[in-house]
XYZ file of N, CA and C in Angstrom:
474
model
N -2.307 -14.943 -12.749
C -1.420 -14.692 -11.521
C -0.766 -16.024 -11.710
N 0.166 -16.442 -11.149
C 0.709 -17.445 -10.934
C 0.390 -18.052 -9.363
N 0.329 -19.212 -9.210
C -0.510 -19.607 -7.851
C 0.769 -19.388 -6.687
N 1.814 -19.249 -6.801
C 2.940 -19.131 -5.778
C 2.644 -17.545 -5.542
N 2.417 -16.604 -6.117
C 2.591 -15.472 -6.018
C 0.875 -15.486 -4.882
N -0.099 -15.747 -5.440
C -1.436 -15.822 -5.176
C -0.862 -16.085 -3.561
N -0.802 -17.294 -3.722
C -0.157 -17.772 -1.866
C 0.242 -16.744 -1.812
N 1.332 -16.487 -1.293
C 2.133 -15.046 -0.630
C 1.452 -14.343 -0.573
N 0.809 -13.588 -1.683
C -0.547 -12.537 -1.403
C -0.926 -12.887 -0.065
N -1.908 -14.206 -0.792
C -3.249 -14.466 0.810
C -2.835 -14.904 2.014
N -1.584 -14.865 1.894
C -1.023 -15.756 3.236
C 0.281 -14.745 4.082
N 0.054 -13.395 3.801
C 0.935 -12.655 4.424
C 0.765 -12.231 5.939
N 1.529 -12.444 6.797
C 1.149 -12.216 8.015
C 0.129 -10.860 8.545
N -0.553 -11.035 9.578
C -1.061 -9.757 9.730
C -2.235 -9.475 9.417
N -2.569 -10.248 8.179
C -3.810 -9.926 7.251
C -5.679 -9.444 8.248
N -5.946 -8.336 8.328
C -7.550 -8.710 8.067
C -8.434 -8.453 6.915
N -9.041 -9.501 6.930
C -10.233 -8.800 5.854
C -11.064 -8.343 6.089
N -12.221 -6.923 5.569
C -13.352 -6.579 5.670
C -14.268 -7.668 5.417
N -15.339 -7.421 6.618
C -16.706 -8.026 6.322
C -17.627 -7.342 5.760
N -17.732 -6.247 5.735
C -18.572 -5.206 5.727
C -18.443 -4.046 5.367
N -19.526 -3.101 4.733
C -19.444 -2.117 4.440
C -18.491 -1.833 3.148
N -18.208 -0.695 2.587
C -17.271 -0.085 1.869
C -16.514 -1.032 1.114
N -15.606 -1.725 2.012
C -14.513 -2.573 1.862
C -14.665 -3.749 1.800
N -15.783 -4.311 1.346
C -15.905 -5.775 2.420
C -14.901 -6.534 1.355
N -14.606 -7.476 1.738
C -13.072 -8.626 0.787
C -11.643 -7.720 0.475
N -11.579 -6.418 0.760
C -10.312 -5.765 0.851
C -9.827 -6.278 2.245
N -8.280 -6.056 2.027
C -7.305 -6.808 3.063
C -6.898 -5.448 3.917
N -6.218 -5.137 4.729
C -5.099 -4.562 5.446
C -4.688 -4.973 6.662
N -3.293 -4.552 6.949
C -2.923 -5.263 8.020
C -2.947 -4.359 9.409
N -3.194 -4.895 10.208
C -3.222 -4.184 11.885
C -2.135 -4.235 12.737
N -0.867 -5.375 11.744
C 0.529 -5.257 13.055
C 0.751 -3.410 13.107
N 0.712 -3.101 12.357
C 1.218 -1.484 11.830
C 0.555 -0.203 12.877
N 0.781 0.284 13.789
C -0.245 0.782 14.557
C -0.253 2.274 13.972
N 0.876 2.624 13.610
C 0.661 4.192 12.780
C -0.318 3.804 11.601
N -0.028 3.032 10.620
C -1.214 2.743 9.611
C -2.266 2.325 10.151
N -2.640 1.521 11.205
C -3.772 1.327 11.655
C -4.710 3.193 12.038
N -3.560 3.902 12.588
C -4.150 5.306 12.961
C -4.375 6.031 12.164
N -3.946 5.936 11.423
C -3.841 6.937 10.169
C -5.065 6.386 9.285
N -4.863 5.225 8.867
C -6.145 5.046 7.847
C -7.381 4.855 7.821
N -8.085 4.005 8.168
C -7.711 2.723 7.494
C -7.768 3.028 6.062
N -6.702 1.810 5.478
C -6.120 1.861 4.091
C -6.259 0.198 3.573
N -6.209 0.107 2.136
C -7.082 -0.906 2.004
C -6.750 -1.233 0.833
N -6.242 -3.055 0.350
C -5.313 -3.240 -0.718
C -6.785 -4.678 -1.062
N -6.143 -4.912 -2.578
C -7.114 -6.286 -2.880
C -6.173 -5.883 -4.415
N -6.181 -7.960 -4.145
C -5.528 -8.290 -6.124
C -6.505 -8.757 -6.876
N -6.559 -7.407 -7.571
C -7.534 -7.367 -9.098
C -7.754 -9.146 -10.303
N -8.723 -9.327 -10.802
C -8.515 -10.728 -11.562
C -7.205 -10.698 -12.303
N -6.534 -9.604 -12.456
C -5.533 -9.620 -13.984
C -3.900 -10.060 -12.476
N -4.161 -10.182 -11.302
C -3.000 -9.929 -10.676
C -2.359 -8.895 -10.134
N -2.940 -7.809 -10.673
C -2.332 -6.451 -9.888
C -2.803 -6.143 -8.328
N -2.105 -5.053 -7.906
C -2.778 -4.761 -6.573
C -3.521 -3.258 -6.672
N -4.763 -2.924 -5.718
C -5.195 -2.027 -5.857
C -5.147 -1.788 -4.534
N -5.083 -0.189 -4.306
C -5.459 0.568 -2.618
C -5.994 1.140 -2.772
N -6.848 1.266 -1.517
C -7.384 2.714 -1.575
C -7.685 3.050 -0.116
N -8.658 4.389 0.137
C -9.153 4.873 1.563
C -10.301 5.604 1.080
N -11.112 5.805 2.101
C -12.015 7.029 1.812
C -11.259 8.067 2.823
N -11.933 9.355 2.059
C -11.060 10.719 2.998
C -11.902 11.064 4.018
N -11.114 11.434 5.207
C -12.116 11.277 6.301
C -12.126 12.756 7.121
N -12.293 13.276 7.586
C -11.759 14.957 8.461
C -10.726 14.507 9.247
N -10.434 13.030 9.693
C -9.109 12.999 9.975
C -7.663 12.862 9.024
N -7.888 13.177 8.201
C -7.008 13.168 7.087
C -6.861 14.559 6.521
N -7.262 15.477 6.654
C -7.184 16.615 6.406
C -6.389 17.911 7.183
N -5.998 18.663 6.203
C -5.068 19.978 6.339
C -5.784 21.048 7.015
N -5.349 22.082 7.532
C -6.093 23.326 7.901
C -6.843 23.796 6.980
N -6.509 23.466 5.276
C -6.839 24.097 4.318
C -7.986 23.111 3.873
N -8.335 22.119 4.735
C -9.552 20.970 3.863
C -9.415 20.456 2.980
N -8.169 19.561 2.493
C -7.570 18.738 1.628
C -6.371 18.021 2.460
N -6.071 16.710 1.837
C -5.438 15.518 2.446
C -4.520 16.320 2.697
N -3.931 16.186 4.284
C -2.341 16.164 4.377
C -1.715 15.542 3.817
N -0.398 16.088 3.070
C 0.584 15.635 2.012
C 0.779 14.139 2.534
N 1.703 14.197 4.224
C 1.558 13.390 5.003
C 0.755 12.392 5.490
N -0.702 12.104 5.197
C -1.083 10.553 4.678
C -1.155 10.078 3.102
N -0.777 11.496 2.299
C -0.879 10.894 1.111
C 0.815 9.928 1.479
N 1.507 10.401 1.954
C 3.002 9.821 1.370
C 2.817 8.613 3.073
N 2.292 8.427 3.938
C 2.083 6.884 4.663
C 1.171 6.067 3.611
N 0.238 6.323 2.786
C -0.699 5.738 2.287
C -0.116 5.548 0.959
N 0.681 6.365 0.409
C 1.791 5.886 -0.385
C 2.767 4.875 -0.270
N 3.601 4.767 1.265
C 4.458 3.281 1.181
C 3.932 2.564 1.710
N 2.076 2.406 2.266
C 1.643 1.105 2.866
C 1.318 0.773 1.140
N 0.881 1.639 0.114
C 0.900 0.834 -0.924
C 2.189 0.003 -1.320
N 3.214 0.540 -1.116
C 4.581 -0.434 -1.755
C 4.927 -1.243 -1.244
N 4.209 -1.894 0.160
C 3.581 -3.014 0.331
C 2.984 -4.022 -0.268
N 1.861 -3.342 -0.222
C 0.539 -4.079 -1.177
C 1.267 -4.634 -2.065
N 1.626 -3.259 -3.174
C 1.947 -4.140 -4.924
C 3.202 -5.084 -4.513
N 4.434 -5.241 -3.224
C 4.881 -5.938 -3.336
C 4.764 -7.568 -2.878
N 3.210 -7.392 -1.931
C 3.115 -8.158 -1.579
C 3.311 -9.695 -2.261
N 2.421 -9.727 -3.376
C 2.957 -11.291 -4.048
C 4.294 -11.676 -4.375
N 5.092 -10.720 -3.924
C 6.835 -11.175 -4.363
C 7.723 -11.544 -2.733
N 7.170 -10.779 -1.965
C 7.609 -10.768 -1.073
C 7.375 -11.792 0.223
N 8.335 -12.029 0.249
C 8.315 -13.767 1.200
C 8.689 -13.694 2.623
N 9.294 -12.254 3.216
C 10.108 -12.219 4.164
C 9.292 -10.727 4.642
N 10.287 -10.131 5.975
C 9.771 -8.839 6.113
C 10.469 -7.569 5.644
N 10.514 -6.928 5.380
C 11.044 -5.609 4.570
C 10.797 -3.938 4.886
N 11.644 -3.553 4.860
C 11.620 -1.957 5.098
C 12.051 -1.398 3.771
N 11.293 0.271 4.212
C 10.956 0.779 3.109
C 13.005 1.935 3.176
N 13.339 2.027 1.658
C 14.725 2.660 2.544
C 14.989 3.724 1.590
N 13.933 3.519 0.607
C 13.788 5.259 -0.681
C 12.594 5.235 -0.535
N 11.848 6.387 -0.711
C 11.131 7.062 -1.063
C 10.895 8.410 -2.472
N 10.454 8.568 -2.948
C 10.153 9.811 -3.479
C 8.465 10.278 -4.264
N 8.829 11.226 -4.005
C 7.054 11.637 -4.438
C 6.711 13.321 -4.883
N 5.512 12.993 -5.698
C 4.933 14.495 -6.725
C 3.859 14.042 -6.073
N 3.307 15.714 -6.000
C 1.844 16.110 -5.081
C 0.862 16.582 -6.819
N 0.208 16.347 -7.025
C -0.327 16.840 -8.228
C -1.141 17.795 -7.685
N -2.285 17.423 -7.625
C -4.043 17.692 -7.384
C -4.261 17.188 -5.475
N -5.110 17.867 -4.835
C -5.533 17.929 -3.567
C -6.647 17.227 -3.678
N -6.934 16.258 -2.758
C -8.264 15.622 -2.446
C -9.038 16.260 -1.109
N -10.449 15.968 -1.228
C -10.856 17.072 0.257
C -11.955 15.438 0.595
N -12.777 15.772 1.970
C -13.332 14.774 2.804
C -14.558 13.558 1.563
N -14.783 12.423 1.582
C -15.067 12.183 1.105
C -15.218 11.430 0.094
N -13.405 12.035 -0.844
C -13.290 11.300 -2.010
C -12.915 10.066 -1.417
N -12.878 9.000 -2.662
C -12.229 8.026 -2.802
C -10.916 8.235 -3.355
N -10.199 7.350 -2.627
C -8.634 7.993 -2.958
C -8.091 6.268 -3.447
N -7.863 5.922 -4.704
C -7.335 4.736 -5.156
C -6.001 4.787 -5.307
N -5.079 3.431 -5.004
C -3.657 3.565 -5.917
C -3.824 2.759 -6.780
N -3.125 2.855 -7.624
C -2.150 1.560 -8.507
C -0.858 1.853 -8.804
N -0.324 0.480 -9.033
C 0.973 0.680 -9.023
C 1.546 -0.652 -9.346
N 3.131 -1.189 -9.798
C 3.581 -2.271 -10.289
C 5.335 -2.137 -8.933
N 5.543 -3.262 -9.353
C 6.815 -3.949 -9.250
C 7.736 -3.824 -10.618
N 8.635 -2.550 -10.422
C 9.845 -2.063 -11.592
C 11.052 -3.353 -11.909
N 10.970 -3.589 -10.742
C 12.463 -4.553 -10.784
C 12.361 -5.039 -9.121
N 12.803 -6.887 -9.258
C 12.818 -6.788 -8.102
C 13.968 -8.438 -7.511
N 14.789 -7.386 -7.185
C 15.624 -8.621 -6.698
C 16.201 -9.347 -5.861
N 17.161 -9.833 -5.384
C 17.489 -10.828 -4.607
C 17.398 -9.665 -2.919
N 17.753 -8.784 -2.879
C 17.242 -7.662 -1.609
C 16.081 -6.199 -1.962
N 16.527 -6.160 -2.904
C 15.994 -4.730 -3.090
C 14.305 -5.236 -4.059
N 13.477 -4.398 -4.024
C 12.558 -4.954 -4.873
C 12.111 -2.876 -5.149
N 11.723 -2.651 -6.295
C 11.611 -1.129 -6.595
C 10.456 -1.454 -7.316
N 9.827 -0.320 -6.784
C 7.961 -0.163 -7.176
C 8.011 1.230 -7.272
N 6.721 2.050 -8.058
C 6.165 2.680 -8.437
C 4.882 2.941 -8.508
N 4.185 4.044 -8.183
C 2.401 4.104 -8.120
C 1.938 5.321 -8.270
N 0.876 5.538 -8.384
C -0.080 6.787 -8.699
C -1.341 6.589 -7.523
N -1.523 8.050 -7.282
C -2.790 8.175 -6.513
C -3.726 8.787 -7.312
N -5.071 8.254 -7.065
C -6.089 9.007 -7.955
C -7.476 8.931 -7.427
N -8.356 10.189 -7.439
C -9.239 10.102 -7.223
C -10.170 10.341 -8.595
N -11.609 9.216 -8.695
C -11.192 9.018 -9.661
C -10.470 8.466 -11.321
N -10.696 9.514 -12.161
C -9.547 9.839 -12.934
C -8.500 10.903 -12.846
N -8.697 11.905 -11.379
C -7.771 12.621 -11.071
C -6.669 12.760 -10.858
N -5.396 12.588 -11.299
C -4.235 12.083 -10.406
C -3.854 12.969 -9.611
N -3.608 12.699 -8.645
C -3.506 12.898 -7.320
C -1.792 13.437 -6.890
N -1.440 12.417 -6.926
C -0.048 12.122 -6.001
C 0.872 10.443 -7.212
N 2.398 11.300 -7.317
C 2.921 9.928 -7.847
C 4.087 9.564 -6.953
N 4.484 8.376 -7.297
C 5.492 8.092 -6.503
C 6.579 6.915 -6.682
N 7.173 6.598 -5.605
C 8.341 5.580 -6.457
C 8.986 5.031 -5.038
N 9.528 4.033 -4.871
C 10.033 3.658 -3.717
C 11.176 2.546 -3.823
N 11.443 1.893 -3.126
C 12.311 0.636 -2.781
C 12.390 0.122 -1.443
N 11.708 -1.131 -1.309
C 12.003 -1.194 -0.478
C 13.012 -2.600 0.119
N 13.889 -2.957 0.916
C 14.756 -3.870 1.221
C 14.580 -4.876 2.293
N 14.109 -6.023 1.500
C 14.354 -7.506 2.368
C 14.962 -7.553 3.476
N 14.651 -7.825 4.717
C 15.410 -8.208 5.704
C 15.116 -8.984 6.771
N 16.102 -10.017 7.478
C 15.823 -11.077 8.012
C 15.376 -10.312 9.751
N 14.686 -11.526 9.947
C 15.000 -11.378 11.397
C 15.599 -11.394 12.484
N 15.966 -10.490 13.513
C 17.313 -11.181 14.175
C 17.135 -12.717 14.758
N 18.214 -13.130 15.008
C 18.526 -14.394 15.139
C 18.322 -15.625 14.356
N 17.678 -14.858 12.884
C 17.181 -15.556 11.757
C 18.116 -16.460 10.814
N 18.688 -17.645 10.630
C 19.976 -17.652 10.100
C 19.810 -17.192 8.524
N 21.224 -16.998 8.087
C 21.137 -16.425 6.668
C 20.596 -17.835 5.571
N 19.951 -16.976 4.588
C 19.113 -18.294 3.657
C 17.971 -18.314 4.290
N 17.250 -18.049 5.416
C 16.045 -18.629 5.951
C 14.809 -17.267 5.297
């Protein structure tokens, strides 16, 4: 992994690193109150530089049928887009496009993990794709585009 990308990943604002429990050493963002309420969702950088995301299914993640709610999968996948982009994302960004396919259900107690990749990164747009799994069972595939944005009052090029 390139040192600059590792540094960008390590220095994202609003990061919390778990110090105990199942996700000790994993990271999450505390600045997004919706994700914090829906999750907790976690991510880490693997030795090969890839990003892995995960969450343990709790009762609050379930729909009336006892399966993970589709909106929870979609929220987690959107979280994953930003985690996958973290090594190259050096500014705020927003989701501009999101597509998904529901492949299978997950139930309470399962570990849901996501892997994915940046397929192309331009000056303003970053294209990504990923897959959620429980063990070897594919649950949900997704792709999305995020757009780098500048904060109000920030000069061009900053």
